[in-house]
Tab-separated table of C-alpha atoms in Angstrom:
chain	number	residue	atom	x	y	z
A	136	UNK	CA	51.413	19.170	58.207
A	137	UNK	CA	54.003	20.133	55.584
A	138	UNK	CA	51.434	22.065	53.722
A	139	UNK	CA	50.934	24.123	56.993
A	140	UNK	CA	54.605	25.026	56.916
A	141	UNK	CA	54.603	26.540	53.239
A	142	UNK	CA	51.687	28.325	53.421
A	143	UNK	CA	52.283	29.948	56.681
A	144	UNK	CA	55.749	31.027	55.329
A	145	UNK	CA	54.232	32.046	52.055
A	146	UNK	CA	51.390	34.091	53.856
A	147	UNK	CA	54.086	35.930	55.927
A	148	UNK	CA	56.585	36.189	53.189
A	149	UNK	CA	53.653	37.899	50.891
A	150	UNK	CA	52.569	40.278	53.576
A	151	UNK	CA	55.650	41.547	54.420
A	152	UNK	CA	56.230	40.286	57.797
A	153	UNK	CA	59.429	39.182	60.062
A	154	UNK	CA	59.109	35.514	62.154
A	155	UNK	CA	58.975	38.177	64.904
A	156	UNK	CA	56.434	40.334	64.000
A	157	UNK	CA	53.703	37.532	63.684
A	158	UNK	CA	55.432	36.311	67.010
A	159	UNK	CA	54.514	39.449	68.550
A	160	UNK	CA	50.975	39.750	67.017
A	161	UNK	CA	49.961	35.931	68.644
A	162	UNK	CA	51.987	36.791	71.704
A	163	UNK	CA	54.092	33.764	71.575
A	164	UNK	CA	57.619	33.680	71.417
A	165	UNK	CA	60.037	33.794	68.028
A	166	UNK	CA	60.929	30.320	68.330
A	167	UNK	CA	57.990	29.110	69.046
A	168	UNK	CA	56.570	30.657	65.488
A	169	UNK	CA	59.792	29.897	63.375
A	170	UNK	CA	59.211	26.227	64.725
A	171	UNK	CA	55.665	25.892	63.668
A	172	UNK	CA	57.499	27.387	60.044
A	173	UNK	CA	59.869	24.230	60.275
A	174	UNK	CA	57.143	21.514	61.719
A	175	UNK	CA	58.918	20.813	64.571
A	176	UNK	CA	55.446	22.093	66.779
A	177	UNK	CA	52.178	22.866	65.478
A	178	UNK	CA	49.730	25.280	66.803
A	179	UNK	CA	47.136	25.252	69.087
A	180	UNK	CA	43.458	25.714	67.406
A	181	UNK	CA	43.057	29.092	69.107
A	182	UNK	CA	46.741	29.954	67.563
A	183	UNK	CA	45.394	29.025	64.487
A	184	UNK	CA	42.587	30.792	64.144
A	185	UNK	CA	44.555	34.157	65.054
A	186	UNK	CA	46.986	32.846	62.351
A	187	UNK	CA	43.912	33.075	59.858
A	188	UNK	CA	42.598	36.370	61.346
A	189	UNK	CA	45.881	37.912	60.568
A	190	UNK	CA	46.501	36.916	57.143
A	191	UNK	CA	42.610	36.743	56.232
A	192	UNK	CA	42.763	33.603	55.231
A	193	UNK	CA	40.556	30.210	56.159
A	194	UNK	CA	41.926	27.407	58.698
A	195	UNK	CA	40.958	24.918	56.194
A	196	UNK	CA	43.772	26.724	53.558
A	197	UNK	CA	45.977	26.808	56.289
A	198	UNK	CA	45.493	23.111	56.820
A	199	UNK	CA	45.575	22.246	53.289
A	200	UNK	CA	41.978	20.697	52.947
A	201	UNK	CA	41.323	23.580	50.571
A	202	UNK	CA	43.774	25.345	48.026
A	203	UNK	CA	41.616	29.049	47.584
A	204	UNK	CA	42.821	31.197	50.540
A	205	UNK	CA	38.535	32.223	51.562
A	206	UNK	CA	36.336	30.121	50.103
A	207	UNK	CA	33.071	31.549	48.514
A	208	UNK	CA	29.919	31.726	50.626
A	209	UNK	CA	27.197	30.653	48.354
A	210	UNK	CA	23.256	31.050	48.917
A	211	UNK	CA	21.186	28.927	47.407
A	212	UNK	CA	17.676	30.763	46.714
A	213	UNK	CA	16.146	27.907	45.324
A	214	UNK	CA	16.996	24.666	43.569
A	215	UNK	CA	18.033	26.415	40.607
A	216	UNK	CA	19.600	29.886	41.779
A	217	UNK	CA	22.631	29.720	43.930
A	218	UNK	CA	24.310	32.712	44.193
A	219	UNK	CA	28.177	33.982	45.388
A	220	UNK	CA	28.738	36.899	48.632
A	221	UNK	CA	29.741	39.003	45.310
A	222	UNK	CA	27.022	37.773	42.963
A	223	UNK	CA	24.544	38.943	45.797
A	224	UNK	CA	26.187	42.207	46.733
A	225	UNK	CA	25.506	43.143	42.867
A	226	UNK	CA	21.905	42.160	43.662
A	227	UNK	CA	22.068	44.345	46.346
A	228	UNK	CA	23.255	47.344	44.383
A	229	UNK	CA	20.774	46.551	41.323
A	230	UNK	CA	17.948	47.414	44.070
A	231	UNK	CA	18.983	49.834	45.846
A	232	UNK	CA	19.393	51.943	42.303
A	233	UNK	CA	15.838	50.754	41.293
A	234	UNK	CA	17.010	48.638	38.594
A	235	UNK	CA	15.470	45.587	39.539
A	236	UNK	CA	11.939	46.821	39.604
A	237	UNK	CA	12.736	48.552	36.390
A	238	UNK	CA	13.376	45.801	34.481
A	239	UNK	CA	10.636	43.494	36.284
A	240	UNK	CA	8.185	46.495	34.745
A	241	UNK	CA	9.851	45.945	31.582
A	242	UNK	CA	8.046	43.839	28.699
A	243	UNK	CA	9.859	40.142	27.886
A	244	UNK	CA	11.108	41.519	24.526
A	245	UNK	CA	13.380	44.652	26.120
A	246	UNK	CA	14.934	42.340	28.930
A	247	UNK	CA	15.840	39.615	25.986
A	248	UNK	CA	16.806	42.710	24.091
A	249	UNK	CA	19.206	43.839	27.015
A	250	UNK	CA	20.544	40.314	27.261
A	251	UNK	CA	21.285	40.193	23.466
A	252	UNK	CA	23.185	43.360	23.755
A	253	UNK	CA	24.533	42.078	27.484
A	254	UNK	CA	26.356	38.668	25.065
A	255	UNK	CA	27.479	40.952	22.612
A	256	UNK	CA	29.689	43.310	24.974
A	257	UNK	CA	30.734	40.220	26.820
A	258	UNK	CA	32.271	39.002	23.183
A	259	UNK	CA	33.537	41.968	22.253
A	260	UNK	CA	35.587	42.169	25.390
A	261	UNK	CA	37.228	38.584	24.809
A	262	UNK	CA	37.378	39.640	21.083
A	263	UNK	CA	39.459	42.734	22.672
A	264	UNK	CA	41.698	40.809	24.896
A	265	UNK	CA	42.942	38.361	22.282
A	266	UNK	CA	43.878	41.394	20.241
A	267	UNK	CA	46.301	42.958	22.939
């Protein structure tokens, strides 16, 4: 459980927080947090999970199985389109501003147009950042 110990250091340490401050926030005593800091006690599952709640953060970081602190949600629309929480909320915002049906009424040759011109600004911009 070593990796336990670091992170939940680190994840206190980052947000700004005293031993007893997250302490007081699972209602369990200062010891009893500074020792699950120094791996002399480890906590319960329900401990844990407030532990995540609090810094926003997955039990599975905490744990060490994985090293990014919320791991993406992905969809999978079909066998070739999976998409991220973020990827979708875009999706989202492309139909609620009519976009999506605007280019579905567009002919083949604007939407390859708008993709040309899409790859071009998305060079430019790495063209732009190795200048700087």
């Amino acid at each position: 459980m070593h990796v336990l110990q670091e992170r939940l250091k680190d994840l206190r340490i980052e947000n700004g927080y005293k031993q007893e401050d997250i302490a007081k926030k699972l209602n369990i005593s200062t010891s009893a947090y500074g020792y699950y800091e120094q791996g002399r006690n480890e906590p319960s599952i329900e401990t844990l999970r407030e532990i995540a709640n609090t810094y926003d953060v997955s039990t599975d970081y905490l744990l060490g199985l994985i090293d990014a602190p919320k791991p993406q949600t992905m969809f999978k629309i079909d066998e070739d389109l999976i998409l991220t929480q973020e990827e979708l909320v875009i999706i989202k915002e492309m139909k609620k501003s009519s976009l999506l049906e605007d280019f579905s009424h567009s002919p083949k040759s604007h939407r390859e147009k708008l993709y040309r011109y899409w790859k071009f600004m998305k060079d430019e911009m790495k063209l732009g950042d190795k200048e700087i």
